[in-house]
Amino acid sequence: MIRFIILASFVILFLICSIPLLVIEFFIGKFNMDLKSRSSLAIVNWAFRGCLWIAGVQVTVLGEENVPKDRPVLYIGNHRSYFDILITYVRVPRPTGYIAKKEMLRYPLLRDWMKYLHCLFLDRKDIKQGMQTILDGIEKINSGISICVFPEGTRNKVNDTFMPFHAGSFKIAEKTGCPIIPMSINNTASIFEDHLPKIKKAHVVLEYGKPIYMSEMTREEKKRIDTDVQEIIKETYFKNKEQV
């Protein structure tokens, strides 16, 4: 419980103290949006690394050479914990927006940093708005911003299981030609969600799969891209399960 209190205090303190930085970043964006994107990435990465250190998270990263450094990508991963975001975000080599639920807009300062980091906010009950989010994701990729999606749609609360992937998010890769990077994430729920409200030390394995290009696929392969990518992630997940 002490670790949770320390972590919560760190997050609140960071958000309050970052108000001047938000103002500075705002004005930087008026003159140089790329610089704003990269400086915001560096600031939030520092905060996320601090959170992981406080939580006592040890991460083994595999397959990082599979992530292209010279172009935006679409990350696709399984989702069991809020810590999935922290663990994957500190590894991105370029500005990256995450698709998040619209409820995150309730939280001041946090939502501002998320907007600065090109996050998109999805209303899971509004199909029309969901289509707009996909179009916004396509625009982000075309402007050089990577996108990360957890296509199960919400955090899976059952260990060693996978909910169906929503196929819509793969349209971002189909329409832009960007590579899909599968991400298999093991054991993040053991940090927090498995024993709320305690935070415990844990060993997490994050593995990036080889890039997948939908432009090289047949029509039939494109139709089953959601299930095929999920199968890649599942196989990697259970391969790495023994390491945690």
mmCIF file with all atom_site columns, C-alpha atoms in Angstrom, residues 56-239:
data_model
loop_
_atom_site.group_PDB
_atom_site.id
_atom_site.type_symbol
_atom_site.label_atom_id
_atom_site.label_alt_id
_atom_site.label_comp_id
_atom_site.label_asym_id
_atom_site.label_entity_id
_atom_site.label_seq_id
_atom_site.pdbx_PDB_ins_code
_atom_site.Cartn_x
_atom_site.Cartn_y
_atom_site.Cartn_z
_atom_site.occupancy
_atom_site.B_iso_or_equiv
_atom_site.pdbx_formal_charge
_atom_site.auth_seq_id
_atom_site.auth_comp_id
_atom_site.auth_asym_id
_atom_site.auth_atom_id
_atom_site.pdbx_PDB_model_num
ATOM 1   C CA . GLY A 1 56  ? 9.499   -1.813  -8.970  1.00 0.00 ? 56  GLY A CA 1
ATOM 2   C CA . VAL A 1 57  ? 8.781   -3.058  -12.483 1.00 0.00 ? 57  VAL A CA 1
ATOM 3   C CA . GLN A 1 58  ? 11.527  -5.016  -14.233 1.00 0.00 ? 58  GLN A CA 1
ATOM 4   C CA . VAL A 1 59  ? 11.023  -5.275  -17.995 1.00 0.00 ? 59  VAL A CA 1
ATOM 5   C CA . THR A 1 60  ? 12.606  -7.718  -20.430 1.00 0.00 ? 60  THR A CA 1
ATOM 6   C CA . VAL A 1 61  ? 12.273  -6.403  -23.992 1.00 0.00 ? 61  VAL A CA 1
ATOM 7   C CA . LEU A 1 62  ? 12.578  -8.753  -26.959 1.00 0.00 ? 62  LEU A CA 1
ATOM 8   C CA . GLY A 1 63  ? 12.436  -8.113  -30.691 1.00 0.00 ? 63  GLY A CA 1
ATOM 9   C CA . GLU A 1 64  ? 12.936  -4.356  -30.469 1.00 0.00 ? 64  GLU A CA 1
ATOM 10  C CA . GLU A 1 65  ? 14.961  -4.526  -33.684 1.00 0.00 ? 65  GLU A CA 1
ATOM 11  C CA . ASN A 1 66  ? 11.653  -5.294  -35.453 1.00 0.00 ? 66  ASN A CA 1
ATOM 12  C CA . VAL A 1 67  ? 10.383  -1.743  -34.874 1.00 0.00 ? 67  VAL A CA 1
ATOM 13  C CA . PRO A 1 68  ? 11.265  0.569   -37.800 1.00 0.00 ? 68  PRO A CA 1
ATOM 14  C CA . LYS A 1 69  ? 12.880  3.791   -36.649 1.00 0.00 ? 69  LYS A CA 1
ATOM 15  C CA . ASP A 1 70  ? 12.460  5.721   -39.890 1.00 0.00 ? 70  ASP A CA 1
ATOM 16  C CA . ARG A 1 71  ? 8.682   5.633   -40.309 1.00 0.00 ? 71  ARG A CA 1
ATOM 17  C CA . PRO A 1 72  ? 5.464   5.606   -38.275 1.00 0.00 ? 72  PRO A CA 1
ATOM 18  C CA . VAL A 1 73  ? 3.908   2.261   -37.393 1.00 0.00 ? 73  VAL A CA 1
ATOM 19  C CA . LEU A 1 74  ? 0.685   0.822   -36.016 1.00 0.00 ? 74  LEU A CA 1
ATOM 20  C CA . TYR A 1 75  ? 1.359   -0.990  -32.730 1.00 0.00 ? 75  TYR A CA 1
ATOM 21  C CA . ILE A 1 76  ? -1.156  -3.718  -31.851 1.00 0.00 ? 76  ILE A CA 1
ATOM 22  C CA . GLY A 1 77  ? -1.054  -5.288  -28.390 1.00 0.00 ? 77  GLY A CA 1
ATOM 23  C CA . ASN A 1 78  ? -2.930  -7.312  -25.811 1.00 0.00 ? 78  ASN A CA 1
ATOM 24  C CA . HIS A 1 79  ? -4.186  -5.368  -22.801 1.00 0.00 ? 79  HIS A CA 1
ATOM 25  C CA . ARG A 1 80  ? -4.401  -6.408  -19.138 1.00 0.00 ? 80  ARG A CA 1
ATOM 26  C CA . SER A 1 81  ? -3.230  -3.382  -17.186 1.00 0.00 ? 81  SER A CA 1
ATOM 27  C CA . TYR A 1 82  ? -2.876  0.390   -17.108 1.00 0.00 ? 82  TYR A CA 1
ATOM 28  C CA . PHE A 1 83  ? 0.853   -0.328  -16.894 1.00 0.00 ? 83  PHE A CA 1
ATOM 29  C CA . ASP A 1 84  ? 0.757   -1.656  -20.479 1.00 0.00 ? 84  ASP A CA 1
ATOM 30  C CA . ILE A 1 85  ? 0.718   1.979   -21.572 1.00 0.00 ? 85  ILE A CA 1
ATOM 31  C CA . LEU A 1 86  ? 3.688   3.028   -19.442 1.00 0.00 ? 86  LEU A CA 1
ATOM 32  C CA . ILE A 1 87  ? 5.788   -0.005  -20.346 1.00 0.00 ? 87  ILE A CA 1
ATOM 33  C CA . THR A 1 88  ? 5.245   0.310   -24.086 1.00 0.00 ? 88  THR A CA 1
ATOM 34  C CA . TYR A 1 89  ? 5.376   4.098   -24.245 1.00 0.00 ? 89  TYR A CA 1
ATOM 35  C CA . VAL A 1 90  ? 8.873   4.421   -22.816 1.00 0.00 ? 90  VAL A CA 1
ATOM 36  C CA . ARG A 1 91  ? 10.138  2.253   -25.701 1.00 0.00 ? 91  ARG A CA 1
ATOM 37  C CA . VAL A 1 92  ? 8.713   4.202   -28.663 1.00 0.00 ? 92  VAL A CA 1
ATOM 38  C CA . PRO A 1 93  ? 11.425  5.729   -30.891 1.00 0.00 ? 93  PRO A CA 1
ATOM 39  C CA . ARG A 1 94  ? 9.194   8.512   -32.249 1.00 0.00 ? 94  ARG A CA 1
ATOM 40  C CA . PRO A 1 95  ? 6.063   10.466  -31.236 1.00 0.00 ? 95  PRO A CA 1
ATOM 41  C CA . THR A 1 96  ? 3.226   8.007   -30.767 1.00 0.00 ? 96  THR A CA 1
ATOM 42  C CA . GLY A 1 97  ? -0.456  8.510   -30.046 1.00 0.00 ? 97  GLY A CA 1
ATOM 43  C CA . TYR A 1 98  ? -2.522  5.927   -28.183 1.00 0.00 ? 98  TYR A CA 1
ATOM 44  C CA . ILE A 1 99  ? -6.203  5.318   -28.813 1.00 0.00 ? 99  ILE A CA 1
ATOM 45  C CA . ALA A 1 100 ? -7.850  5.783   -25.412 1.00 0.00 ? 100 ALA A CA 1
ATOM 46  C CA . LYS A 1 101 ? -11.399 5.675   -24.119 1.00 0.00 ? 101 LYS A CA 1
ATOM 47  C CA . LYS A 1 102 ? -13.127 9.058   -24.100 1.00 0.00 ? 102 LYS A CA 1
ATOM 48  C CA . GLU A 1 103 ? -13.587 8.845   -20.323 1.00 0.00 ? 103 GLU A CA 1
ATOM 49  C CA . MET A 1 104 ? -9.938  9.901   -19.991 1.00 0.00 ? 104 MET A CA 1
ATOM 50  C CA . LEU A 1 105 ? -11.032 13.398  -20.994 1.00 0.00 ? 105 LEU A CA 1
ATOM 51  C CA . ARG A 1 106 ? -12.465 13.791  -17.485 1.00 0.00 ? 106 ARG A CA 1
ATOM 52  C CA . TYR A 1 107 ? -9.035  14.216  -15.947 1.00 0.00 ? 107 TYR A CA 1
ATOM 53  C CA . PRO A 1 108 ? -7.508  17.697  -16.224 1.00 0.00 ? 108 PRO A CA 1
ATOM 54  C CA . LEU A 1 109 ? -3.783  18.017  -16.954 1.00 0.00 ? 109 LEU A CA 1
ATOM 55  C CA . LEU A 1 110 ? -3.585  14.302  -17.803 1.00 0.00 ? 110 LEU A CA 1
ATOM 56  C CA . ARG A 1 111 ? -5.876  14.867  -20.794 1.00 0.00 ? 111 ARG A CA 1
ATOM 57  C CA . ASP A 1 112 ? -3.759  17.863  -21.835 1.00 0.00 ? 112 ASP A CA 1
ATOM 58  C CA . TRP A 1 113 ? -0.577  15.800  -21.921 1.00 0.00 ? 113 TRP A CA 1
ATOM 59  C CA . MET A 1 114 ? -2.431  13.053  -23.795 1.00 0.00 ? 114 MET A CA 1
ATOM 60  C CA . LYS A 1 115 ? -3.542  15.553  -26.429 1.00 0.00 ? 115 LYS A CA 1
ATOM 61  C CA . TYR A 1 116 ? 0.029   16.872  -26.724 1.00 0.00 ? 116 TYR A CA 1
ATOM 62  C CA . LEU A 1 117 ? 1.128   13.261  -27.294 1.00 0.00 ? 117 LEU A CA 1
ATOM 63  C CA . HIS A 1 118 ? -1.376  12.849  -30.171 1.00 0.00 ? 118 HIS A CA 1
ATOM 64  C CA . CYS A 1 119 ? -3.687  10.475  -28.289 1.00 0.00 ? 119 CYS A CA 1
ATOM 65  C CA . LEU A 1 120 ? -7.130  9.896   -29.800 1.00 0.00 ? 120 LEU A CA 1
ATOM 66  C CA . PHE A 1 121 ? -10.240 9.496   -27.668 1.00 0.00 ? 121 PHE A CA 1
ATOM 67  C CA . LEU A 1 122 ? -12.754 6.824   -28.620 1.00 0.00 ? 122 LEU A CA 1
ATOM 68  C CA . ASP A 1 123 ? -16.436 6.630   -27.689 1.00 0.00 ? 123 ASP A CA 1
ATOM 69  C CA . ARG A 1 124 ? -16.953 2.886   -27.731 1.00 0.00 ? 124 ARG A CA 1
ATOM 70  C CA . LYS A 1 125 ? -20.745 3.293   -27.887 1.00 0.00 ? 125 LYS A CA 1
ATOM 71  C CA . ASP A 1 126 ? -20.806 5.628   -30.886 1.00 0.00 ? 126 ASP A CA 1
ATOM 72  C CA . ILE A 1 127 ? -20.060 3.819   -34.162 1.00 0.00 ? 127 ILE A CA 1
ATOM 73  C CA . LYS A 1 128 ? -19.935 7.044   -36.187 1.00 0.00 ? 128 LYS A CA 1
ATOM 74  C CA . GLN A 1 129 ? -17.473 8.631   -33.771 1.00 0.00 ? 129 GLN A CA 1
ATOM 75  C CA . GLY A 1 130 ? -15.447 5.409   -33.824 1.00 0.00 ? 130 GLY A CA 1
ATOM 76  C CA . MET A 1 131 ? -15.076 5.709   -37.589 1.00 0.00 ? 131 MET A CA 1
ATOM 77  C CA . GLN A 1 132 ? -13.871 9.291   -37.145 1.00 0.00 ? 132 GLN A CA 1
ATOM 78  C CA . THR A 1 133 ? -11.238 8.068   -34.690 1.00 0.00 ? 133 THR A CA 1
ATOM 79  C CA . ILE A 1 134 ? -9.941  5.658   -37.341 1.00 0.00 ? 134 ILE A CA 1
ATOM 80  C CA . LEU A 1 135 ? -9.810  8.507   -39.870 1.00 0.00 ? 135 LEU A CA 1
ATOM 81  C CA . ASP A 1 136 ? -7.933  10.647  -37.335 1.00 0.00 ? 136 ASP A CA 1
ATOM 82  C CA . GLY A 1 137 ? -5.493  7.756   -36.823 1.00 0.00 ? 137 GLY A CA 1
ATOM 83  C CA . ILE A 1 138 ? -4.896  7.583   -40.573 1.00 0.00 ? 138 ILE A CA 1
ATOM 84  C CA . GLU A 1 139 ? -4.174  11.315  -40.599 1.00 0.00 ? 139 GLU A CA 1
ATOM 85  C CA . LYS A 1 140 ? -1.711  10.932  -37.710 1.00 0.00 ? 140 LYS A CA 1
ATOM 86  C CA . ILE A 1 141 ? 0.194   8.157   -39.505 1.00 0.00 ? 141 ILE A CA 1
ATOM 87  C CA . ASN A 1 142 ? 0.326   10.230  -42.691 1.00 0.00 ? 142 ASN A CA 1
ATOM 88  C CA . SER A 1 143 ? 1.830   13.096  -40.685 1.00 0.00 ? 143 SER A CA 1
ATOM 89  C CA . GLY A 1 144 ? 4.573   10.855  -39.251 1.00 0.00 ? 144 GLY A CA 1
ATOM 90  C CA . ILE A 1 145 ? 2.995   9.953   -35.880 1.00 0.00 ? 145 ILE A CA 1
ATOM 91  C CA . SER A 1 146 ? 2.833   6.288   -34.853 1.00 0.00 ? 146 SER A CA 1
ATOM 92  C CA . ILE A 1 147 ? -0.404  4.942   -33.376 1.00 0.00 ? 147 ILE A CA 1
ATOM 93  C CA . CYS A 1 148 ? -0.849  2.307   -30.667 1.00 0.00 ? 148 CYS A CA 1
ATOM 94  C CA . VAL A 1 149 ? -4.080  0.343   -30.294 1.00 0.00 ? 149 VAL A CA 1
ATOM 95  C CA . PHE A 1 150 ? -5.201  -2.314  -27.844 1.00 0.00 ? 150 PHE A CA 1
ATOM 96  C CA . PRO A 1 151 ? -7.913  -3.824  -30.095 1.00 0.00 ? 151 PRO A CA 1
ATOM 97  C CA . GLU A 1 152 ? -9.566  -5.915  -27.390 1.00 0.00 ? 152 GLU A CA 1
ATOM 98  C CA . GLY A 1 153 ? -11.308 -2.615  -26.683 1.00 0.00 ? 153 GLY A CA 1
ATOM 99  C CA . THR A 1 154 ? -10.820 -2.680  -22.924 1.00 0.00 ? 154 THR A CA 1
ATOM 100 C CA . ARG A 1 155 ? -8.614  -4.256  -20.291 1.00 0.00 ? 155 ARG A CA 1
ATOM 101 C CA . ASN A 1 156 ? -9.035  -8.031  -20.228 1.00 0.00 ? 156 ASN A CA 1
ATOM 102 C CA . LYS A 1 157 ? -9.652  -9.040  -16.609 1.00 0.00 ? 157 LYS A CA 1
ATOM 103 C CA . VAL A 1 158 ? -8.990  -12.777 -17.018 1.00 0.00 ? 158 VAL A CA 1
ATOM 104 C CA . ASN A 1 159 ? -5.402  -14.047 -16.980 1.00 0.00 ? 159 ASN A CA 1
ATOM 105 C CA . ASP A 1 160 ? -4.088  -15.965 -19.991 1.00 0.00 ? 160 ASP A CA 1
ATOM 106 C CA . THR A 1 161 ? -7.135  -15.192 -22.149 1.00 0.00 ? 161 THR A CA 1
ATOM 107 C CA . PHE A 1 162 ? -7.730  -12.943 -25.138 1.00 0.00 ? 162 PHE A CA 1
ATOM 108 C CA . MET A 1 163 ? -10.892 -11.140 -26.141 1.00 0.00 ? 163 MET A CA 1
ATOM 109 C CA . PRO A 1 164 ? -11.676 -10.782 -29.861 1.00 0.00 ? 164 PRO A CA 1
ATOM 110 C CA . PHE A 1 165 ? -9.749  -8.024  -31.622 1.00 0.00 ? 165 PHE A CA 1
ATOM 111 C CA . HIS A 1 166 ? -11.850 -5.268  -33.177 1.00 0.00 ? 166 HIS A CA 1
ATOM 112 C CA . ALA A 1 167 ? -10.978 -5.228  -36.871 1.00 0.00 ? 167 ALA A CA 1
ATOM 113 C CA . GLY A 1 168 ? -11.598 -1.516  -37.434 1.00 0.00 ? 168 GLY A CA 1
ATOM 114 C CA . SER A 1 169 ? -8.259  -0.378  -36.049 1.00 0.00 ? 169 SER A CA 1
ATOM 115 C CA . PHE A 1 170 ? -6.409  -2.347  -38.746 1.00 0.00 ? 170 PHE A CA 1
ATOM 116 C CA . LYS A 1 171 ? -7.884  0.036   -41.334 1.00 0.00 ? 171 LYS A CA 1
ATOM 117 C CA . ILE A 1 172 ? -5.227  2.508   -40.199 1.00 0.00 ? 172 ILE A CA 1
ATOM 118 C CA . ALA A 1 173 ? -2.515  0.229   -41.586 1.00 0.00 ? 173 ALA A CA 1
ATOM 119 C CA . GLU A 1 174 ? -4.504  -0.773  -44.662 1.00 0.00 ? 174 GLU A CA 1
ATOM 120 C CA . LYS A 1 175 ? -5.167  2.817   -45.729 1.00 0.00 ? 175 LYS A CA 1
ATOM 121 C CA . THR A 1 176 ? -1.685  4.201   -44.984 1.00 0.00 ? 176 THR A CA 1
ATOM 122 C CA . GLY A 1 177 ? 0.568   1.273   -45.864 1.00 0.00 ? 177 GLY A CA 1
ATOM 123 C CA . CYS A 1 178 ? 2.363   1.555   -42.516 1.00 0.00 ? 178 CYS A CA 1
ATOM 124 C CA . PRO A 1 179 ? 3.721   -1.625  -40.915 1.00 0.00 ? 179 PRO A CA 1
ATOM 125 C CA . ILE A 1 180 ? 1.791   -3.364  -38.147 1.00 0.00 ? 180 ILE A CA 1
ATOM 126 C CA . ILE A 1 181 ? 3.955   -4.205  -35.142 1.00 0.00 ? 181 ILE A CA 1
ATOM 127 C CA . PRO A 1 182 ? 2.441   -6.920  -32.908 1.00 0.00 ? 182 PRO A CA 1
ATOM 128 C CA . MET A 1 183 ? 3.223   -6.435  -29.193 1.00 0.00 ? 183 MET A CA 1
ATOM 129 C CA . SER A 1 184 ? 2.930   -9.321  -26.751 1.00 0.00 ? 184 SER A CA 1
ATOM 130 C CA . ILE A 1 185 ? 2.852   -8.175  -23.110 1.00 0.00 ? 185 ILE A CA 1
ATOM 131 C CA . ASN A 1 186 ? 3.160   -10.632 -20.206 1.00 0.00 ? 186 ASN A CA 1
ATOM 132 C CA . ASN A 1 187 ? 2.399   -10.217 -16.506 1.00 0.00 ? 187 ASN A CA 1
ATOM 133 C CA . THR A 1 188 ? 1.473   -6.528  -16.225 1.00 0.00 ? 188 THR A CA 1
ATOM 134 C CA . ALA A 1 189 ? -1.693  -7.225  -14.217 1.00 0.00 ? 189 ALA A CA 1
ATOM 135 C CA . SER A 1 190 ? 0.462   -8.629  -11.415 1.00 0.00 ? 190 SER A CA 1
ATOM 136 C CA . ILE A 1 191 ? 1.755   -5.089  -10.809 1.00 0.00 ? 191 ILE A CA 1
ATOM 137 C CA . PHE A 1 192 ? -1.607  -3.627  -9.802  1.00 0.00 ? 192 PHE A CA 1
ATOM 138 C CA . GLU A 1 193 ? -4.879  -5.072  -11.136 1.00 0.00 ? 193 GLU A CA 1
ATOM 139 C CA . ASP A 1 194 ? -4.531  -8.565  -9.627  1.00 0.00 ? 194 ASP A CA 1
ATOM 140 C CA . HIS A 1 195 ? -4.419  -7.183  -6.066  1.00 0.00 ? 195 HIS A CA 1
ATOM 141 C CA . LEU A 1 196 ? -6.014  -3.719  -5.997  1.00 0.00 ? 196 LEU A CA 1
ATOM 142 C CA . PRO A 1 197 ? -5.121  -1.291  -4.493  1.00 0.00 ? 197 PRO A CA 1
ATOM 143 C CA . LYS A 1 198 ? -1.643  -2.635  -3.790  1.00 0.00 ? 198 LYS A CA 1
ATOM 144 C CA . ILE A 1 199 ? 1.248   -2.175  -6.191  1.00 0.00 ? 199 ILE A CA 1
ATOM 145 C CA . LYS A 1 200 ? 3.814   -4.978  -6.162  1.00 0.00 ? 200 LYS A CA 1
ATOM 146 C CA . LYS A 1 201 ? 7.133   -5.558  -7.864  1.00 0.00 ? 201 LYS A CA 1
ATOM 147 C CA . ALA A 1 202 ? 6.854   -7.647  -11.016 1.00 0.00 ? 202 ALA A CA 1
ATOM 148 C CA . HIS A 1 203 ? 8.816   -8.906  -13.977 1.00 0.00 ? 203 HIS A CA 1
ATOM 149 C CA . VAL A 1 204 ? 7.207   -8.104  -17.326 1.00 0.00 ? 204 VAL A CA 1
ATOM 150 C CA . VAL A 1 205 ? 8.134   -9.423  -20.764 1.00 0.00 ? 205 VAL A CA 1
ATOM 151 C CA . LEU A 1 206 ? 7.423   -7.237  -23.788 1.00 0.00 ? 206 LEU A CA 1
ATOM 152 C CA . GLU A 1 207 ? 8.119   -8.710  -27.224 1.00 0.00 ? 207 GLU A CA 1
ATOM 153 C CA . TYR A 1 208 ? 7.737   -6.976  -30.565 1.00 0.00 ? 208 TYR A CA 1
ATOM 154 C CA . GLY A 1 209 ? 6.867   -9.131  -33.556 1.00 0.00 ? 209 GLY A CA 1
ATOM 155 C CA . LYS A 1 210 ? 8.112   -8.711  -37.095 1.00 0.00 ? 210 LYS A CA 1
ATOM 156 C CA . PRO A 1 211 ? 6.488   -5.952  -39.176 1.00 0.00 ? 211 PRO A CA 1
ATOM 157 C CA . ILE A 1 212 ? 3.387   -6.921  -41.128 1.00 0.00 ? 212 ILE A CA 1
ATOM 158 C CA . TYR A 1 213 ? 2.513   -5.059  -44.324 1.00 0.00 ? 213 TYR A CA 1
ATOM 159 C CA . MET A 1 214 ? -1.095  -5.276  -45.459 1.00 0.00 ? 214 MET A CA 1
ATOM 160 C CA . SER A 1 215 ? -0.073  -4.014  -48.904 1.00 0.00 ? 215 SER A CA 1
ATOM 161 C CA . GLU A 1 216 ? 1.612   -7.384  -49.444 1.00 0.00 ? 216 GLU A CA 1
ATOM 162 C CA . MET A 1 217 ? -1.500  -9.392  -48.512 1.00 0.00 ? 217 MET A CA 1
ATOM 163 C CA . THR A 1 218 ? -4.214  -10.974 -50.607 1.00 0.00 ? 218 THR A CA 1
ATOM 164 C CA . ARG A 1 219 ? -7.824  -9.907  -50.150 1.00 0.00 ? 219 ARG A CA 1
ATOM 165 C CA . GLU A 1 220 ? -8.533  -13.002 -48.057 1.00 0.00 ? 220 GLU A CA 1
ATOM 166 C CA . GLU A 1 221 ? -5.529  -12.379 -45.834 1.00 0.00 ? 221 GLU A CA 1
ATOM 167 C CA . LYS A 1 222 ? -6.706  -8.824  -45.233 1.00 0.00 ? 222 LYS A CA 1
ATOM 168 C CA . LYS A 1 223 ? -10.124 -10.087 -44.162 1.00 0.00 ? 223 LYS A CA 1
ATOM 169 C CA . ARG A 1 224 ? -8.624  -12.153 -41.346 1.00 0.00 ? 224 ARG A CA 1
ATOM 170 C CA . ILE A 1 225 ? -5.857  -9.747  -40.308 1.00 0.00 ? 225 ILE A CA 1
ATOM 171 C CA . ASP A 1 226 ? -7.400  -9.225  -36.855 1.00 0.00 ? 226 ASP A CA 1
ATOM 172 C CA . THR A 1 227 ? -7.445  -12.933 -35.991 1.00 0.00 ? 227 THR A CA 1
ATOM 173 C CA . ASP A 1 228 ? -4.035  -13.594 -37.565 1.00 0.00 ? 228 ASP A CA 1
ATOM 174 C CA . VAL A 1 229 ? -2.344  -10.790 -35.595 1.00 0.00 ? 229 VAL A CA 1
ATOM 175 C CA . GLN A 1 230 ? -4.049  -11.941 -32.413 1.00 0.00 ? 230 GLN A CA 1
ATOM 176 C CA . GLU A 1 231 ? -2.739  -15.455 -33.032 1.00 0.00 ? 231 GLU A CA 1
ATOM 177 C CA . ILE A 1 232 ? 0.819   -14.118 -33.384 1.00 0.00 ? 232 ILE A CA 1
ATOM 178 C CA . ILE A 1 233 ? 0.457   -12.250 -30.094 1.00 0.00 ? 233 ILE A CA 1
ATOM 179 C CA . LYS A 1 234 ? -1.073  -15.282 -28.346 1.00 0.00 ? 234 LYS A CA 1
ATOM 180 C CA . GLU A 1 235 ? 1.713   -17.606 -29.483 1.00 0.00 ? 235 GLU A CA 1
ATOM 181 C CA . THR A 1 236 ? 4.352   -15.153 -28.293 1.00 0.00 ? 236 THR A CA 1
ATOM 182 C CA . TYR A 1 237 ? 2.506   -14.576 -25.010 1.00 0.00 ? 237 TYR A CA 1
ATOM 183 C CA . PHE A 1 238 ? 2.449   -18.251 -24.084 1.00 0.00 ? 238 PHE A CA 1
ATOM 184 C CA . LYS A 1 239 ? 6.040   -18.719 -25.277 1.00 0.00 ? 239 LYS A CA 1
#
